[in-house]
Short mmCIF file of C-alpha atoms and ligand atoms in Angstrom, two decimals:
data_model
loop_
_atom_site.label_atom_id
_atom_site.label_comp_id
_atom_site.label_asym_id
_atom_site.label_seq_id
_atom_site.Cartn_x
_atom_site.Cartn_y
_atom_site.Cartn_z
CA MET A 1 -234.72 39.85 -65.76
CA SER A 2 -237.28 41.34 -64.27
CA GLY A 3 -236.82 45.28 -62.61
CA PRO A 4 -234.96 44.42 -58.54
CA GLU A 5 -232.47 41.47 -60.86
CA THR A 6 -232.02 44.49 -63.47
CA ALA A 7 -231.79 47.22 -60.74
CA SER A 8 -229.15 44.75 -58.95
CA ALA A 9 -226.98 43.84 -61.46
CA ALA A 10 -226.21 47.07 -63.42
CA ALA A 11 -224.47 47.85 -58.88
CA ALA A 12 -222.83 44.93 -59.18
CA GLU A 13 -221.38 46.75 -62.72
CA ARG A 14 -220.25 49.37 -61.68
CA ALA A 15 -219.58 48.20 -58.12
CA GLU A 16 -217.22 46.97 -60.05
CA PHE A 17 -216.12 49.22 -62.57
CA LEU A 18 -215.75 51.04 -59.59
CA ARG A 19 -213.24 48.84 -57.81
CA ASP A 20 -210.55 47.95 -61.29
CA ALA A 21 -210.79 51.91 -61.46
CA LEU A 22 -209.45 52.82 -58.82
CA ALA A 23 -207.20 50.20 -58.78
CA GLY A 24 -205.78 50.83 -62.33
CA LEU A 25 -205.26 54.95 -61.52
CA THR A 26 -204.01 54.84 -57.78
CA GLY A 27 -201.28 52.86 -58.45
CA PRO A 28 -197.71 54.28 -59.55
CA ALA A 29 -198.01 52.35 -63.34
CA LYS A 30 -201.43 53.52 -64.13
CA SER A 31 -204.68 51.71 -66.05
CA VAL A 32 -208.34 50.92 -67.16
CA PRO A 33 -209.07 47.33 -67.63
CA GLY A 34 -209.56 47.35 -71.43
CA LYS A 35 -213.42 46.01 -71.17
CA TYR A 36 -214.10 49.44 -70.72
CA LEU A 37 -214.34 50.68 -73.92
CA TRP A 38 -216.78 48.34 -74.41
CA ASP A 39 -220.70 50.32 -73.56
CA GLU A 40 -223.15 51.90 -77.37
CA THR A 41 -220.11 54.54 -77.98
CA GLY A 42 -217.29 52.87 -77.97
CA SER A 43 -218.94 49.59 -79.41
CA ASP A 44 -220.14 51.72 -82.30
CA LEU A 45 -216.93 53.52 -82.70
CA PHE A 46 -214.71 50.27 -82.64
CA ASP A 47 -217.40 49.08 -85.67
CA ARG A 48 -216.59 52.72 -88.16
CA ILE A 49 -212.58 52.26 -87.62
CA CYS A 50 -213.18 48.12 -88.74
CA ALA A 51 -215.08 50.73 -92.48
CA SER A 52 -211.81 52.30 -92.35
CA ALA A 53 -208.69 51.33 -94.87
CA ASP A 54 -206.19 51.65 -92.45
CA TYR A 55 -207.41 48.81 -90.09
CA TYR A 56 -205.80 45.69 -91.72
CA PRO A 57 -207.15 42.98 -89.05
CA THR A 58 -210.82 43.27 -90.54
CA ARG A 59 -210.23 43.66 -93.72
CA GLN A 60 -207.83 40.68 -94.10
CA GLU A 61 -210.24 38.33 -92.26
CA MET A 62 -212.71 38.68 -94.39
CA THR A 63 -210.62 38.63 -97.42
CA LEU A 64 -209.82 35.06 -95.59
CA LEU A 65 -213.09 34.27 -94.11
CA PRO A 66 -215.12 32.49 -96.63
CA ARG A 67 -213.08 30.24 -97.72
CA VAL A 68 -212.01 28.84 -94.17
CA ALA A 69 -216.01 28.97 -94.06
CA GLU A 70 -217.08 26.52 -96.51
CA ALA A 71 -213.92 24.10 -94.82
CA VAL A 72 -215.82 24.46 -91.54
CA ALA A 73 -219.32 24.21 -92.41
CA ARG A 74 -217.24 20.63 -94.25
CA ARG A 75 -216.09 19.70 -90.90
CA VAL A 76 -219.16 21.21 -88.69
CA GLY A 77 -222.36 19.44 -90.74
CA PRO A 78 -225.68 20.50 -90.76
CA GLY A 79 -227.32 21.90 -87.37
CA ALA A 80 -224.77 23.81 -85.57
CA THR A 81 -225.30 26.27 -83.09
CA VAL A 82 -222.87 28.57 -83.29
CA VAL A 83 -221.52 30.77 -80.01
CA GLU A 84 -219.74 33.78 -80.47
CA PHE A 85 -217.35 35.45 -78.33
CA GLY A 86 -216.92 39.60 -77.96
CA SER A 87 -220.32 39.74 -81.78
CA GLY A 88 -219.89 43.72 -82.31
CA ALA A 89 -222.40 44.02 -84.79
CA SER A 90 -223.05 40.67 -85.31
CA ARG A 91 -221.50 41.42 -89.57
CA LYS A 92 -218.33 38.37 -89.83
CA ILE A 93 -221.58 35.63 -88.56
CA ARG A 94 -222.99 36.00 -91.93
CA THR A 95 -219.98 34.45 -93.94
CA LEU A 96 -219.80 31.53 -91.29
CA LEU A 97 -224.14 30.98 -91.27
CA ASP A 98 -224.51 31.51 -95.32
CA ALA A 99 -222.20 28.78 -95.86
CA LEU A 100 -223.18 26.59 -92.97
CA GLU A 101 -226.11 24.51 -94.00
CA ARG A 102 -229.35 24.75 -92.25
CA PRO A 103 -227.48 25.87 -88.86
CA ALA A 104 -229.49 26.33 -86.00
CA GLY A 105 -228.46 28.48 -83.53
CA TYR A 106 -226.46 32.01 -83.15
CA VAL A 107 -224.78 33.34 -79.35
CA ALA A 108 -224.06 36.11 -79.04
CA ILE A 109 -221.56 36.85 -76.05
CA ASP A 110 -221.16 41.03 -75.25
CA ILE A 111 -220.45 43.00 -72.12
CA SER A 112 -222.15 45.71 -74.38
CA ARG A 113 -225.57 45.45 -73.88
CA ASP A 114 -227.77 48.03 -76.01
CA TYR A 115 -225.52 47.34 -78.97
CA LEU A 116 -225.22 43.64 -79.18
CA GLU A 117 -229.40 43.88 -78.53
CA ALA A 118 -229.50 46.19 -81.46
CA ALA A 119 -227.29 44.17 -83.37
CA ILE A 120 -229.23 40.73 -82.49
CA ARG A 121 -232.77 42.79 -83.83
CA ARG A 122 -230.30 43.81 -87.32
CA LEU A 123 -229.71 40.09 -88.02
CA ALA A 124 -232.71 37.80 -86.67
CA PRO A 125 -235.02 38.59 -89.75
CA ASP A 126 -232.58 37.39 -92.60
CA TYR A 127 -232.07 34.31 -90.67
CA PRO A 128 -235.46 33.31 -89.35
CA ALA A 129 -234.44 29.72 -88.97
CA VAL A 130 -232.26 30.31 -87.55
CA GLU A 131 -232.43 30.67 -82.93
CA MET A 132 -231.21 34.12 -81.99
CA VAL A 133 -229.36 34.10 -78.00
CA PRO A 134 -228.45 37.75 -77.52
CA VAL A 135 -226.02 36.86 -73.87
CA CYS A 136 -224.87 39.59 -72.11
CA ALA A 137 -222.41 39.15 -70.28
CA ASP A 138 -218.49 39.48 -69.49
CA TYR A 139 -216.46 36.73 -70.84
CA SER A 140 -213.48 37.33 -69.06
CA LYS A 141 -215.44 35.40 -66.27
CA PRO A 142 -216.61 32.03 -66.65
CA VAL A 143 -219.96 32.48 -69.07
CA ARG A 144 -222.87 29.80 -68.23
CA LEU A 145 -225.14 29.65 -72.26
CA PRO A 146 -228.53 29.88 -70.96
CA LEU A 147 -229.36 27.20 -73.64
CA GLU A 148 -228.36 22.92 -72.70
CA THR A 149 -225.17 22.57 -75.55
CA ARG A 150 -225.48 19.46 -75.26
CA GLY A 151 -226.82 17.18 -77.32
CA ARG A 152 -226.00 19.88 -79.26
CA THR A 153 -223.19 20.48 -82.75
CA ILE A 154 -220.97 23.84 -81.58
CA LEU A 155 -219.49 26.18 -83.18
CA GLY A 156 -216.80 28.88 -81.21
CA PHE A 157 -216.30 31.50 -82.69
CA TYR A 158 -213.93 34.62 -81.77
CA PRO A 159 -213.45 36.48 -84.73
CA GLY A 160 -210.81 39.55 -85.00
CA THR A 161 -207.49 40.73 -82.91
CA SER A 162 -209.48 40.21 -79.13
CA ILE A 163 -208.11 37.24 -78.24
CA GLY A 164 -204.88 39.89 -78.00
CA ASN A 165 -205.89 41.98 -75.43
CA PHE A 166 -205.56 39.53 -73.09
CA THR A 167 -202.33 38.24 -71.37
CA PRO A 168 -200.21 35.20 -72.91
CA ARG A 169 -201.46 34.30 -69.46
CA GLU A 170 -204.50 34.67 -69.38
CA ALA A 171 -205.39 33.41 -72.90
CA VAL A 172 -205.02 30.66 -71.35
CA ALA A 173 -207.18 30.84 -68.78
CA PHE A 174 -209.67 32.22 -71.67
CA LEU A 175 -209.42 29.61 -73.78
CA GLU A 176 -209.69 26.64 -70.88
CA ARG A 177 -212.78 29.02 -69.49
CA ALA A 178 -214.74 28.62 -73.64
CA ARG A 179 -213.77 24.78 -73.29
CA ALA A 180 -215.28 24.71 -70.36
CA THR A 181 -219.09 27.52 -71.64
CA LEU A 182 -218.49 25.68 -75.28
CA GLY A 183 -218.08 21.69 -74.21
CA PRO A 184 -217.69 19.45 -76.81
CA SER A 185 -217.12 21.49 -80.26
CA LEU A 186 -214.75 23.19 -83.21
CA PHE A 187 -213.85 26.48 -81.78
CA LEU A 188 -212.47 28.93 -84.70
CA VAL A 189 -209.69 32.27 -83.62
CA GLY A 190 -208.78 35.21 -85.60
CA THR A 191 -204.98 35.86 -84.47
CA ASP A 192 -203.21 38.85 -85.84
CA GLY A 193 -199.04 38.00 -86.01
CA THR A 194 -198.00 41.91 -88.20
CA LYS A 195 -194.88 43.10 -87.28
CA ASP A 196 -194.33 46.38 -89.38
CA PRO A 197 -194.31 49.74 -87.54
CA GLU A 198 -195.79 51.78 -90.22
CA ARG A 199 -198.99 49.66 -90.91
CA LEU A 200 -198.92 48.61 -86.97
CA ARG A 201 -198.96 52.26 -86.23
CA ARG A 202 -201.50 52.76 -88.93
CA ALA A 203 -203.98 50.77 -87.68
CA TYR A 204 -203.39 51.49 -84.31
CA ALA A 205 -202.94 55.05 -83.62
CA GLY A 206 -205.51 55.83 -87.11
CA PRO A 207 -207.67 55.97 -88.64
CA ASP A 208 -209.27 59.40 -88.72
CA GLY A 209 -208.14 60.33 -84.57
CA LEU A 210 -211.70 57.09 -84.24
CA MET A 211 -209.32 55.28 -82.66
CA ALA A 212 -208.25 58.18 -80.22
CA ALA A 213 -212.62 58.96 -79.74
CA LEU A 214 -212.97 54.89 -78.37
CA HIS A 215 -209.79 55.22 -75.54
CA LEU A 216 -210.97 58.49 -74.84
CA ASN A 217 -214.09 57.84 -74.39
CA LEU A 218 -213.17 55.84 -71.84
CA LEU A 219 -212.50 59.27 -69.72
CA ALA A 220 -216.76 60.07 -70.52
CA ARG A 221 -217.69 57.01 -69.21
CA LEU A 222 -216.15 57.25 -66.28
CA ASP A 223 -217.48 60.59 -65.84
CA ARG A 224 -220.52 59.19 -66.77
CA ASP A 225 -220.91 56.05 -64.26
CA LEU A 226 -218.66 56.54 -61.44
CA GLY A 227 -218.77 60.16 -60.99
CA ALA A 228 -215.09 60.74 -61.69
CA ASP A 229 -213.68 64.05 -63.37
CA LEU A 230 -210.61 63.06 -65.06
CA ASP A 231 -210.30 66.43 -68.28
CA PRO A 232 -210.82 64.83 -71.55
CA GLY A 233 -209.22 67.44 -73.45
CA ASN A 234 -205.79 67.24 -70.79
CA PHE A 235 -205.46 63.81 -72.52
CA ARG A 236 -204.33 62.27 -76.31
CA HIS A 237 -204.16 59.08 -77.44
CA ALA A 238 -200.67 56.99 -77.94
CA ILE A 239 -199.53 53.90 -78.91
CA ARG A 240 -196.44 52.54 -78.06
CA LEU A 241 -195.24 49.44 -80.01
CA CYS A 242 -193.31 46.43 -76.76
CA GLY A 243 -191.53 43.95 -77.58
CA ASP A 244 -190.02 43.22 -81.07
CA PRO A 245 -193.22 44.59 -81.46
CA ASP A 246 -195.15 42.10 -80.00
CA ARG A 247 -198.10 44.08 -78.68
CA VAL A 248 -199.32 47.19 -79.25
CA GLU A 249 -200.31 49.23 -76.25
CA ALA A 250 -202.83 51.98 -76.09
CA HIS A 251 -202.91 54.96 -73.75
CA LEU A 252 -204.24 57.91 -73.09
CA VAL A 253 -201.41 61.05 -72.07
CA ALA A 254 -201.37 63.48 -69.32
CA ARG A 255 -200.42 66.95 -71.75
CA ALA A 256 -200.62 68.40 -68.38
CA GLY A 257 -199.56 67.53 -65.10
CA ALA A 258 -203.98 67.75 -63.02
CA ARG A 259 -204.91 66.31 -59.77
CA TYR A 260 -208.70 64.63 -59.68
CA SER A 261 -210.44 62.40 -57.29
CA LEU A 262 -212.95 58.67 -58.10
CA ALA A 263 -214.96 58.38 -55.73
CA GLY A 264 -213.49 60.25 -52.91
CA ARG A 265 -209.58 59.41 -53.77
CA PRO A 266 -207.44 61.47 -55.47
CA ILE A 267 -205.98 60.10 -58.78
CA ALA A 268 -202.58 62.37 -59.51
CA PHE A 269 -200.89 62.89 -62.85
CA GLU A 270 -197.38 63.89 -63.19
CA PRO A 271 -196.45 65.36 -67.65
CA GLY A 272 -196.42 63.43 -69.96
CA GLU A 273 -197.80 60.37 -67.44
CA SER A 274 -200.22 57.73 -69.56
CA ILE A 275 -203.21 55.17 -68.92
CA ARG A 276 -202.40 51.95 -70.47
CA THR A 277 -206.84 51.80 -72.10
CA ASP A 278 -205.89 48.11 -73.87
CA THR A 279 -202.91 46.07 -75.16
CA SER A 280 -203.16 43.80 -78.65
CA HIS A 281 -200.50 40.68 -78.05
CA LYS A 282 -199.22 39.60 -82.01
CA TYR A 283 -199.37 35.95 -82.61
CA ALA A 284 -197.40 34.51 -84.70
CA PRO A 285 -199.23 31.17 -85.42
CA ASP A 286 -196.83 28.12 -83.54
CA ALA A 287 -197.43 30.37 -80.60
CA PHE A 288 -201.53 30.69 -81.10
CA ARG A 289 -201.51 26.90 -80.59
CA ALA A 290 -198.68 26.22 -78.47
CA LEU A 291 -200.87 28.04 -75.70
CA ALA A 292 -204.59 26.52 -77.22
CA GLU A 293 -202.79 23.22 -76.56
CA GLU A 294 -201.82 24.17 -72.98
CA ALA A 295 -205.59 25.66 -72.24
CA GLY A 296 -206.26 21.60 -73.73
CA TRP A 297 -207.29 22.52 -77.59
CA ARG A 298 -206.04 20.51 -80.33
CA SER A 299 -204.83 22.50 -83.50
CA ALA A 300 -207.92 20.88 -86.25
CA GLU A 301 -206.51 23.23 -88.81
CA THR A 302 -205.13 26.97 -89.12
CA TRP A 303 -206.02 29.18 -92.72
CA GLN A 304 -203.59 32.47 -93.25
CA ASP A 305 -203.93 35.31 -95.27
CA ASP A 306 -201.36 36.53 -98.33
CA LEU A 307 -199.71 38.49 -96.41
CA GLY A 308 -198.95 35.62 -93.88
CA SER A 309 -200.09 37.39 -90.32
CA PHE A 310 -203.47 37.27 -89.99
CA THR A 311 -204.12 33.42 -89.75
CA LEU A 312 -207.33 32.01 -88.55
CA HIS A 313 -207.47 28.81 -86.22
CA LEU A 314 -209.85 25.85 -85.58
CA LEU A 315 -209.21 24.07 -82.17
CA GLN A 316 -211.04 21.06 -81.71
CA GLY A 317 -212.57 20.38 -78.32
C1 LIG B 401 -212.74 44.91 -80.83
S1 LIG B 401 -214.66 44.02 -81.04
C2 LIG B 401 -215.21 42.90 -81.98
C3 LIG B 401 -216.14 42.66 -82.29
C4 LIG B 401 -216.63 41.49 -83.69
N1 LIG B 401 -215.89 39.86 -82.99
C5 LIG B 401 -214.48 42.14 -84.89
O1 LIG B 401 -214.56 40.74 -84.98
O2 LIG B 401 -215.43 43.38 -85.94
C6 LIG B 401 -214.86 43.89 -79.16
C7 LIG B 401 -215.60 43.17 -78.88
O3 LIG B 401 -215.73 42.45 -77.83
C8 LIG B 401 -216.74 43.03 -76.86
N2 LIG B 401 -216.03 42.77 -75.36
C9 LIG B 401 -214.68 43.56 -75.13
N3 LIG B 401 -214.62 42.68 -74.17
C10 LIG B 401 -215.05 42.04 -73.86
C11 LIG B 401 -215.57 41.34 -72.36
N4 LIG B 401 -214.88 40.79 -71.72
N5 LIG B 401 -216.42 40.57 -72.43
C12 LIG B 401 -217.70 39.96 -73.00
N6 LIG B 401 -217.57 41.19 -74.84
C13 LIG B 401 -216.40 41.83 -74.75
C14 LIG B 401 -217.08 44.29 -76.94
O4 LIG B 401 -217.93 44.65 -76.60
C15 LIG B 401 -216.57 44.10 -78.88
O5 LIG B 401 -218.06 44.53 -79.08
#
């Protein structure tokens, strides 16, 4: 993008952030969409969370992925282009690229622009034969790839538990959009079905204060990007296990009542009132397969880790 295009894209992103923040913070049950957690600081904090012992999803997926990658590589065949949604530090993709026969391309889609570009700069020298295509985009909307997918073998990749950040309805809509983005393809998607409250608490309320820092960073971003004056010192990070539990919600809870402002609008908090900053839905394999099928995908194969909670689904569409 050239200078003026970059400036107008940045202005449009800011206008959307302001709209979403005002809609979420001026109503009775306050929330801000989780996608705003992801600036460079948020992405960096998440990478450190993944390295911690308490954050089980990354560890479980990384024990499963090498075995799955071999099986996927056999199905996909040579010369595939992998399209990853929410690529973050682009670490897990190495396992897939190493297993695939002569992979042709890697398209990394992420909303966190600077982090995305740095991750691809680190990855590219290790895979000189793979065309590297970073795409800064918001996948909660339709995404068009900057390359022709027709005639290519496409493998979609959505690891971690990010699909759980959508509500089940939104997840179906995302899977439909992913079909439109990828065209005829295979799609490898991670889901987590952990129910153990203690494991969930350790992963989502810990580890080492990093989760709290990730969520509190949203207040810094509201200040920096939108000029909101919410005082981070008045908020603490807390999680709520909801359902049986079938989802984990992250909140920033006001320690004391306060009045803040955003773009001239008052944002008032009672003591103990919170902002929901993210949700992680937990899926049993059957429940997720039903959502995928509703979105037009067919389940080709499913692998589970030894604990029977983390699942990698290979979908065909
Ligand atoms: C929880 S991290 C997972 C990173 C990596 N895929 C993994 O499994 O470790 C979520 C990633 O998705 C990106 N992300 C979140 N919402 C997004 C959206 N709406 N559009 C594009 N990227 C998004 C974030 O920037 C972040 O890199």
